XYZ file of C-alpha atoms in Angstrom:
508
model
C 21.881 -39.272 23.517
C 24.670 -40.168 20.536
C 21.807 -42.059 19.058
C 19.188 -39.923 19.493
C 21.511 -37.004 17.642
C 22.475 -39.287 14.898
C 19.050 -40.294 14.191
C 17.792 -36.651 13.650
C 20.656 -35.733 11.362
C 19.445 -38.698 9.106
C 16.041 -36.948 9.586
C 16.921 -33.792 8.908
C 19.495 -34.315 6.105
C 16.948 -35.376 3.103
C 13.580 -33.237 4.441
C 16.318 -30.153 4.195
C 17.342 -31.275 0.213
C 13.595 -32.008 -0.098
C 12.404 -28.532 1.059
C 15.401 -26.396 -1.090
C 14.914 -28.287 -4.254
C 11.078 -27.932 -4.023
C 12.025 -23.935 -3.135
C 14.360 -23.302 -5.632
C 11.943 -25.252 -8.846
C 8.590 -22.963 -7.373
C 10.729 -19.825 -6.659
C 12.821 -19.694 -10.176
C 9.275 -20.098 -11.307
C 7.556 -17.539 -9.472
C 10.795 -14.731 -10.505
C 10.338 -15.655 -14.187
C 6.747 -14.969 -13.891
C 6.616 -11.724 -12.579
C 9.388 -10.354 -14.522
C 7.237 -11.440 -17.451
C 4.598 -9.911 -16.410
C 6.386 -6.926 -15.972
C 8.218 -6.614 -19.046
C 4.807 -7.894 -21.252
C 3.078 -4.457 -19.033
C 5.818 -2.223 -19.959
C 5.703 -3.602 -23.932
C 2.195 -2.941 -24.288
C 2.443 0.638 -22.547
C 4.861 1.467 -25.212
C 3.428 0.003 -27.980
C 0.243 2.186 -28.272
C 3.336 5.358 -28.498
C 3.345 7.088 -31.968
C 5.799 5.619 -34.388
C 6.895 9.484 -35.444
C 7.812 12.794 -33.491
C 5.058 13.241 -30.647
C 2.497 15.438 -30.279
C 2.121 17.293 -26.940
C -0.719 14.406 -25.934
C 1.704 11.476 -26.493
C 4.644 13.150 -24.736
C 2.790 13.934 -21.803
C 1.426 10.401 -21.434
C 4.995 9.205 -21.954
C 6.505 10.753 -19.543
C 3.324 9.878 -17.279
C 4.362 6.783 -18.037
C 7.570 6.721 -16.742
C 6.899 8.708 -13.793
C 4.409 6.443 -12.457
C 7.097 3.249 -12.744
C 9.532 2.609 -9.739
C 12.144 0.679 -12.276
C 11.840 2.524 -16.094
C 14.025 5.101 -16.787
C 13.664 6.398 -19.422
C 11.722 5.196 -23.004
C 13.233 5.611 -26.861
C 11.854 4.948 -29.829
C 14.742 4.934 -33.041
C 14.184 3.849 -37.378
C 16.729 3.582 -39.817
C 19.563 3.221 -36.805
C 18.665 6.584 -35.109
C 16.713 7.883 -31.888
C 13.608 9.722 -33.264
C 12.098 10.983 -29.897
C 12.586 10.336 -26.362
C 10.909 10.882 -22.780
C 13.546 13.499 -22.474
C 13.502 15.061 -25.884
C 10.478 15.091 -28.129
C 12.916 15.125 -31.209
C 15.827 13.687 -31.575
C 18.227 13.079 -34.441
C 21.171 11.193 -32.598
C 22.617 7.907 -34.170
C 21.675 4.280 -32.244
C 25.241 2.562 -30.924
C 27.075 0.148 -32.747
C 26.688 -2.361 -30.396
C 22.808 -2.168 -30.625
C 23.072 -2.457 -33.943
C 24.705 -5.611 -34.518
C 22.350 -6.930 -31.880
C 19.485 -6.375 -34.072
C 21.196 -8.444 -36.772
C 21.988 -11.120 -34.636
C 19.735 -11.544 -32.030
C 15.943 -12.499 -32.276
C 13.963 -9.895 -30.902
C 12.816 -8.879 -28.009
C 16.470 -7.810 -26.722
C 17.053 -7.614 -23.410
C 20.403 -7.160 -21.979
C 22.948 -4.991 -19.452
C 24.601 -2.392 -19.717
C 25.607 0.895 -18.042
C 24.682 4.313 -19.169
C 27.084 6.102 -20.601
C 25.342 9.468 -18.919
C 25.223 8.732 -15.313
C 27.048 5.241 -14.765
C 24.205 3.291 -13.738
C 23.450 0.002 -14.861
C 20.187 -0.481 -17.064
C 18.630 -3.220 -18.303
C 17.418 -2.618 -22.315
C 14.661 -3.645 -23.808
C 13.948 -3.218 -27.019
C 10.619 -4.439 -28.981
C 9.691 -4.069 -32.739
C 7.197 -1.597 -33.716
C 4.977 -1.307 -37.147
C 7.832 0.696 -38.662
C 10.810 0.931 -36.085
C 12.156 -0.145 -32.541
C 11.089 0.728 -29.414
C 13.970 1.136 -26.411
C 12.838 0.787 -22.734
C 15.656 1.340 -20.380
C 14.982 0.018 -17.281
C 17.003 0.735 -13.495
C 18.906 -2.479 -13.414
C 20.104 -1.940 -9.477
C 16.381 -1.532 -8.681
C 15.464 -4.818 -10.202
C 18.953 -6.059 -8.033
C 17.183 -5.148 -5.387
C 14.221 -6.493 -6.165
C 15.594 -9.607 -6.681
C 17.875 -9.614 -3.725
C 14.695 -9.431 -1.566
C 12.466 -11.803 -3.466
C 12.982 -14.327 -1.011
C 14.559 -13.769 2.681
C 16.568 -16.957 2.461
C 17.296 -18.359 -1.497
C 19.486 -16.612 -3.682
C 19.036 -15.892 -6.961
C 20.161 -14.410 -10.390
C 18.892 -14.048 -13.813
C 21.022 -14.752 -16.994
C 20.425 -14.391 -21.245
C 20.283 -17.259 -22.733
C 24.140 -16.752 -23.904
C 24.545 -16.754 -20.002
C 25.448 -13.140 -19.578
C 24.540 -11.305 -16.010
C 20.531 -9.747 -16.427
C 19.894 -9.068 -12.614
C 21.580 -9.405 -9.726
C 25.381 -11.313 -9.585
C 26.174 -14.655 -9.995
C 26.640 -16.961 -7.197
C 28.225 -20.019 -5.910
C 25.540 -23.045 -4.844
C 26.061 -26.373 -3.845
C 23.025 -27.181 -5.962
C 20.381 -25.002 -7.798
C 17.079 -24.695 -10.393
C 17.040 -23.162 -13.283
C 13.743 -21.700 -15.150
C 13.428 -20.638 -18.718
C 11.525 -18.087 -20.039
C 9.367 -18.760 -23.097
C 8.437 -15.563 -23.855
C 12.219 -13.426 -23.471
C 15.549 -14.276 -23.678
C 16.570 -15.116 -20.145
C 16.493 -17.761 -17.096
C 16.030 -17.545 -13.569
C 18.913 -19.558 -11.426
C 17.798 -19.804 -7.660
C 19.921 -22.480 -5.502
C 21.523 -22.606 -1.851
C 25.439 -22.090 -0.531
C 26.660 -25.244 1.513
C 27.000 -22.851 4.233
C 22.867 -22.756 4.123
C 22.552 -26.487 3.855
C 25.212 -27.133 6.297
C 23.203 -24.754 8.869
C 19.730 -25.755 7.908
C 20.790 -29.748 8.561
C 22.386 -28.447 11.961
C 19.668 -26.137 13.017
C 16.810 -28.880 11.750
C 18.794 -31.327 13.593
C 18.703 -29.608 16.741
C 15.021 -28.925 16.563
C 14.060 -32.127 16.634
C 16.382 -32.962 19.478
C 14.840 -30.643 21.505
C 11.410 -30.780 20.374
C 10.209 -32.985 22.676
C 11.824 -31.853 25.378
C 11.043 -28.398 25.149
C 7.303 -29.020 23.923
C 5.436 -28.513 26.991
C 8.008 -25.622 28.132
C 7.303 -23.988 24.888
C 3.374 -24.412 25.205
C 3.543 -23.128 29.046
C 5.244 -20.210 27.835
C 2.744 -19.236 24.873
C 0.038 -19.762 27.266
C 1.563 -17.140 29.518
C 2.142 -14.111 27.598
C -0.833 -14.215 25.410
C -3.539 -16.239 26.995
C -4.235 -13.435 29.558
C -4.490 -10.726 26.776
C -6.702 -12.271 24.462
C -8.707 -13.791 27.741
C -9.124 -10.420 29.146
C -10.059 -9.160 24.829
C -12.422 -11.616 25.138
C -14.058 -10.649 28.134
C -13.764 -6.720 26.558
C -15.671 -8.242 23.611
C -18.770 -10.034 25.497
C -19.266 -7.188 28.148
C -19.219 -4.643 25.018
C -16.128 -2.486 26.089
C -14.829 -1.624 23.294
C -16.958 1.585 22.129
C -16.940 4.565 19.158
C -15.190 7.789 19.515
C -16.025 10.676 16.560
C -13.466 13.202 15.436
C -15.076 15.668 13.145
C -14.166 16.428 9.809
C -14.638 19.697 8.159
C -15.045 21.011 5.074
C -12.892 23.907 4.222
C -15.152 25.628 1.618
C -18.588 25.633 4.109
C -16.839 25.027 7.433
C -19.612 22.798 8.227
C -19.043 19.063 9.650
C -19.715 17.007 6.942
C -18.465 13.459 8.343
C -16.367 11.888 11.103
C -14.045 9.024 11.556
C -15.098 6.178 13.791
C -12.207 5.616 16.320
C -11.616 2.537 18.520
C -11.254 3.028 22.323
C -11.330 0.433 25.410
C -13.894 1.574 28.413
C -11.814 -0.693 30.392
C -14.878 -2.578 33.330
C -16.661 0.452 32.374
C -14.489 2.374 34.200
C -10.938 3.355 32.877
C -10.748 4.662 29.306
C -7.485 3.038 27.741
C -6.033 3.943 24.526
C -5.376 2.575 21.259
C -2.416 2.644 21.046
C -1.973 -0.303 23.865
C -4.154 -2.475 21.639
C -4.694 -2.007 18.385
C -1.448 -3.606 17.087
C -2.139 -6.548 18.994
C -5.801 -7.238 18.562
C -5.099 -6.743 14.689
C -2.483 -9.607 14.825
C -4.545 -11.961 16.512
C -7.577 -11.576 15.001
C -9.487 -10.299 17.348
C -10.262 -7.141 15.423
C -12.809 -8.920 13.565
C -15.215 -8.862 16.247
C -14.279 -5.724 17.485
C -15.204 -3.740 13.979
C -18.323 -5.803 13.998
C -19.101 -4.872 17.623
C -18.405 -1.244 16.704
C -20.324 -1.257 13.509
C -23.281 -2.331 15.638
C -22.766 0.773 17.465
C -22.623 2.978 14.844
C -26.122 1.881 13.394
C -27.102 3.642 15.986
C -25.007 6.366 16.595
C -24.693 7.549 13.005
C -28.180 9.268 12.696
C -27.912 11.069 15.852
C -24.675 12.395 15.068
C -25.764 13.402 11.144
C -28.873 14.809 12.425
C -30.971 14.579 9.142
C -27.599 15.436 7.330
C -27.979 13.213 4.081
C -24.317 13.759 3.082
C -22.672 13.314 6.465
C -20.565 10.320 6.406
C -18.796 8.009 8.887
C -15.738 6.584 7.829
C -14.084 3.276 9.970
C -10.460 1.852 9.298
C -10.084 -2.039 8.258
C -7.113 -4.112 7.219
C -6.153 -5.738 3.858
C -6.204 -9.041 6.009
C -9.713 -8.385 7.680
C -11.243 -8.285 4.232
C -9.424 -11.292 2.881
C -11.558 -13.102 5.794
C -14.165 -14.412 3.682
C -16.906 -15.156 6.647
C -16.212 -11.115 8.192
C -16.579 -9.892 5.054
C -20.314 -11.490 4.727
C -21.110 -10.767 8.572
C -20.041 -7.303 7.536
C -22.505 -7.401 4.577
C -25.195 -8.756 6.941
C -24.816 -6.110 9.510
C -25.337 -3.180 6.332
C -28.282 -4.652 5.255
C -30.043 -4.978 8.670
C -29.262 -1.492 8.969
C -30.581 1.154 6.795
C -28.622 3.585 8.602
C -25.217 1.935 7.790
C -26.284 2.051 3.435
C -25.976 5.606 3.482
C -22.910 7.186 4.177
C -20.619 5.120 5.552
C -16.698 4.880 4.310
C -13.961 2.185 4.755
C -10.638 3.748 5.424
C -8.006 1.006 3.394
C -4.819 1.630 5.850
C -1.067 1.108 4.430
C 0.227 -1.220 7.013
C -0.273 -3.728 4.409
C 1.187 -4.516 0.663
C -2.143 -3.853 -1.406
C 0.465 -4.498 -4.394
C -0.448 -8.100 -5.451
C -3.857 -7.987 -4.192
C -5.669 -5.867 -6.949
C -8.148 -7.727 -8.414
C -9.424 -9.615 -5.394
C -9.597 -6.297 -3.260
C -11.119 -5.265 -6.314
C -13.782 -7.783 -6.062
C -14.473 -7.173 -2.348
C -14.945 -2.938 -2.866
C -17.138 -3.668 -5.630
C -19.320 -6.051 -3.479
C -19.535 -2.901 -0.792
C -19.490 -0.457 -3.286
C -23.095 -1.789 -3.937
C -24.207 -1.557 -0.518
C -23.657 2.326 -0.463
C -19.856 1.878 1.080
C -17.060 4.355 -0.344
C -13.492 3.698 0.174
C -11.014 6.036 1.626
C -7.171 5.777 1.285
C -5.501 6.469 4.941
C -2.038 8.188 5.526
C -1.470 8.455 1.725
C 2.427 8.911 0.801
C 3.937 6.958 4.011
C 3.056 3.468 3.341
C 2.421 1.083 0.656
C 0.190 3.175 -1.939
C 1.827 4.434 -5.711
C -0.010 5.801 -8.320
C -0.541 2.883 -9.972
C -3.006 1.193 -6.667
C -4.783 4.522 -6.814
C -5.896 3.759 -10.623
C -6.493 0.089 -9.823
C -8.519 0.299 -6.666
C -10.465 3.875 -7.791
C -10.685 5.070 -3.857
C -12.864 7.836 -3.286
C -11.112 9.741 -0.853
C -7.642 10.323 -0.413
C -6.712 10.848 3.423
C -3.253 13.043 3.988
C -1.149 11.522 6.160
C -0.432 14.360 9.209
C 3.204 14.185 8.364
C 2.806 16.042 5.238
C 0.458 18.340 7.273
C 2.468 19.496 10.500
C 5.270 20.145 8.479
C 3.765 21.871 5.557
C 4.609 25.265 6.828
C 8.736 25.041 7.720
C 9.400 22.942 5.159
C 9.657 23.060 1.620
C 10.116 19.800 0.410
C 6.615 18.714 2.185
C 4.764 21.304 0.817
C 5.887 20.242 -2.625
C 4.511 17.036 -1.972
C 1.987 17.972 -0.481
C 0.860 20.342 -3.674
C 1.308 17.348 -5.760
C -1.063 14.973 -3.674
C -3.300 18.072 -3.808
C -2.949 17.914 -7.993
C -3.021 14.340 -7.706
C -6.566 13.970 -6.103
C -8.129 16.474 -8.550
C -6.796 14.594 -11.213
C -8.384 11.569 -9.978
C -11.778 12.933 -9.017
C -10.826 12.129 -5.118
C -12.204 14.227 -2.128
C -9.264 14.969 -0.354
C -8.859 14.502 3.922
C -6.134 16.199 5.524
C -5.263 14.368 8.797
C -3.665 15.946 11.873
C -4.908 19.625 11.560
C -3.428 21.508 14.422
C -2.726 25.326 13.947
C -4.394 27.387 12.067
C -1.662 27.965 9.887
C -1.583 24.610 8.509
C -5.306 25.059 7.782
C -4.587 27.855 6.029
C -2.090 26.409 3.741
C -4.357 23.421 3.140
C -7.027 25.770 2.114
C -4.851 27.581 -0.303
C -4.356 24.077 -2.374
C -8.045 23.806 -2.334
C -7.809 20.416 0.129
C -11.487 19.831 0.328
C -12.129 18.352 4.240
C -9.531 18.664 7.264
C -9.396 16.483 10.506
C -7.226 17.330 13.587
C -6.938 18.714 17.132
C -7.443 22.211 16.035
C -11.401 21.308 15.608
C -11.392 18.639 18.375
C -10.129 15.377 19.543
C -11.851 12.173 19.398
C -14.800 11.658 21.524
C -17.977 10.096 22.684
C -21.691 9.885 21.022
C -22.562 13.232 23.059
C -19.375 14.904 23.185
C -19.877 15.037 19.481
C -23.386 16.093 19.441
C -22.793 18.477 22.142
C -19.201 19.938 19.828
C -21.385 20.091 16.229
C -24.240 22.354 17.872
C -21.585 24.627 19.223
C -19.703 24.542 15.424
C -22.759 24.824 13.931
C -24.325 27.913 16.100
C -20.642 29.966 16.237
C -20.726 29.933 12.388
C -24.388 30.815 12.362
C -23.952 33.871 14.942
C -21.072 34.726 12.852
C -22.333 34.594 9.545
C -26.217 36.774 10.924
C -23.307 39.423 12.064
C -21.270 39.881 9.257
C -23.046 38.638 6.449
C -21.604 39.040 3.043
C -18.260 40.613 4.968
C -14.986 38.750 5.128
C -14.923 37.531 8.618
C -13.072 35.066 10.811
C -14.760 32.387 13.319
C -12.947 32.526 16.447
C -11.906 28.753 17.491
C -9.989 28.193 20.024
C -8.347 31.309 20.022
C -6.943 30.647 16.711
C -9.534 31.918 13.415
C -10.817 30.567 10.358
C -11.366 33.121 7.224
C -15.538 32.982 5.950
């Protein structure tokens, strides 16, 4: 047993220096890359800025420009040694510091360095480029970028320095070795390396692995087997006896009051017989994979489906959720593409919900690629539960969605409280500025409808139309929508009315 320990602490000793020096070389690299990336973005944002005071144009999209970045601040532009305008202050006449300006003598631009604000105490990184005539400033949220850096990788530390070696981002550490990485377009380097306390424990817990490993191996493998084998067995089975089937929830326009689409929801006719929800699948069958042929399967369906439930309705739409990593799968993507164009039914109205359980950050352009390749099929793209996940103003612009879906947080709580209803206003502004339909999720009273007619939402989804259900419950709901508003409108026509709904109204 002495042996056997010794022999994987020689193992494990050089495949642990191996694996943090081959970390620390590709992460240093990887940190110096995106900041410049980041800092060439913000440069070139700046540089189209006018080079004297503003007009009302080139103020607004300056302080568009700022609003729309987590990390700047604030952006300056100074000649002659003072501030000429501001994001703040569209004319200003206040002298540069003295600090800056021995910098500029000095120091080659660009400049980049720390240093706290003298307004609110908070550290900022500066960065100032050369203009045609002048300087531009860019101040940038230096514990954001501390933050950012503190969480670029769960395990390395890291730290940028200038090249005179003063703090940029983050503080310096203590490592038993490290990598350093040099940018060749700014002044700075990336330092990533490990604590002994990291290699000590890595050695010990790689040691111990491999001590165990084969004893444990078939313990290990029994053990997978029996948590997970069942489930996916028994998905399987779901899969090949076609158990998994579409529920509709309508959605409604606000302006017409007529059901203009639905969204296709996933549930489990457990054996035919037991109707189990999503919520005791979904997350699993999404991690394993097994989505895949579950969308397909319920695609299938909806050829089918979708021109009974649109009823000659040209417009009507049937939206469907999928997952950042379901369309990085190159072969569902082209079984996807397949199914469309065997289907005539599915090249007309049909919309992918994108949902925010994923990071769509560093994904643009390949996403890009794959809505495009829909995009000529017919498909329009949604955005689901906008504001609680992953999406900024900046994805909206790169990805160009079509439809903006409000999460129902903003929704049930747009009537008690203030703060949501301000947001909720702004998503409002936001999708008209875009050119996006807008889908308010979660509808339940008819207060909330109200309020989400008042911002001119255009569609609304929720309980307070009708819950999810089958093929024929759907059918059977629309003629009873569609007939109540028709009765209603032959009895009071041109009058302002309301449409009794569930004991609730809705103003015609």
């Amino acid at each position: 047993m002495f042996q056997l320990a010794l022999l994987a602490i020689l193992i494990a000793t050089p495949i642990t220096f191996t694996y943090f020096n081959i970390r620390c070389t590709n992460l240093s690299k990887d940190i110096a890359s995106a900041l410049n990336k980041t800092l060439n973005k913000r440069i070139s944002s700046v540089l189209d800025l006018p080079e004297n005071l503003p007009d009302a144009k080139s103020m607004h999209d300056l302080v568009t420009l700022v609003l729309s970045s987590r990390s700047l601040r604030s952006v300056a532009y100074f000649q002659n040694n003072h501030y000429i305008y501001s994001d703040r202050n569209a004319s200003l006449h206040t002298p540069i510091s003295s600090s800056l300006i021995e910098r500029l003598k000095k120091d080659k631009l660009p400049l980049l360095y720390r240093k706290r604000s003298s307004l609110d105490q908070i550290d900022e990184l500066h960065l100032v480029v050369k203009g045609k005539k002048g300087f531009y400033q860019l101040f940038i949220n230096a514990p954001y970028m501390d933050d950012w850096l503190t969480n670029a990788d769960g395990y390395l530390q890291s730290y940028v320095v200038t090249n005179s070696g003063n703090i940029l981002i983050n503080h310096k550490k203590n490592y038993l070795f490290h990598k350093s990485y040099h940018s060749t377009q700014f002044p700075f380097k990336v330092i990533v390396g490990v604590k002994p306390s990291q290699v000590l424990f890595s050695i010990a817990s790689l040691s111990a692995f491999i001590f165990i490993l084969c004893i444990f191996i078939i313990l290990i493998i029994n053990y997978i087997q029996t948590n997970n084998f069942s489930f996916k067995k028994d998905i399987d089975r779901a899969i090949k006896n076609n158990e998994f089937i579409p529920y509709y929830q309508p959605i409604v326009c606000n302006k017409t009051h007529q059901i203009i689409g639905a969204e296709l929801l996933c549930r489990w006719l457990y054996r035919h017989a037991k109707l189990i929800s999503p919520k005791q699948f979904i997350t699993k069958v999404e991690s394993n994979g097994q989505i895949k042929p579950i969308t397909l399967q319920l695609l299938k369906q909806l050829s089918i489906d979708k021109p009974l439930i649109a009823h000659a309705n040209k417009d009507f739409y049937v939206s469907i959720n999928v997952t950042l990593s379901m369309l990085n799968d190159a072969r569902f993507v082209d079984d996807v593409i397949l199914l469309i164009n065997q289907n005539p039914s599915l090249q007309q109205g049909l919309v992918f919900e994108m949902t925010e359980r994923e990071n769509t950050t560093n994904a643009f352009i390949k996403l890009d690629n794959i809505m495009q390749r829909f995009r000529r099929l017919g498909v329009r793209w949604a955005l689901d539960d906008f504001g609680t996940g992953f999406s900024s103003l900046s994805s909206l612009k790169e990805l160009n969605f079509d439809i903006i879906k409000i999460d129902k947080l903003f929704v049930n709580s747009a009537d008690t409280d203030a703060v949501t209803s301000s947001i909720l206003n702004n998503i409002a502004s936001l999708g008209k500025e875009l050119q996006c339909k807008l889908v308010a999720e979660g509808v339940e009273t008819e207060t909330q409808l109200n309020t989400l007619k008042s911002l001119l939402i255009d569609y609304t989804q929720g309980f307070y139309f009708s819950a999810p259900t089958s093929r024929c419950g759907f059918i059977a709901f629309k003629i009873k929508h569609n007939e109540l508003i028709r009765k209603t409108m032959d009895k009071y026509a041109k009058r302002c009315v309301t449409l009794n709904y569930h004991n609730p109204s809705i103003d015609i």
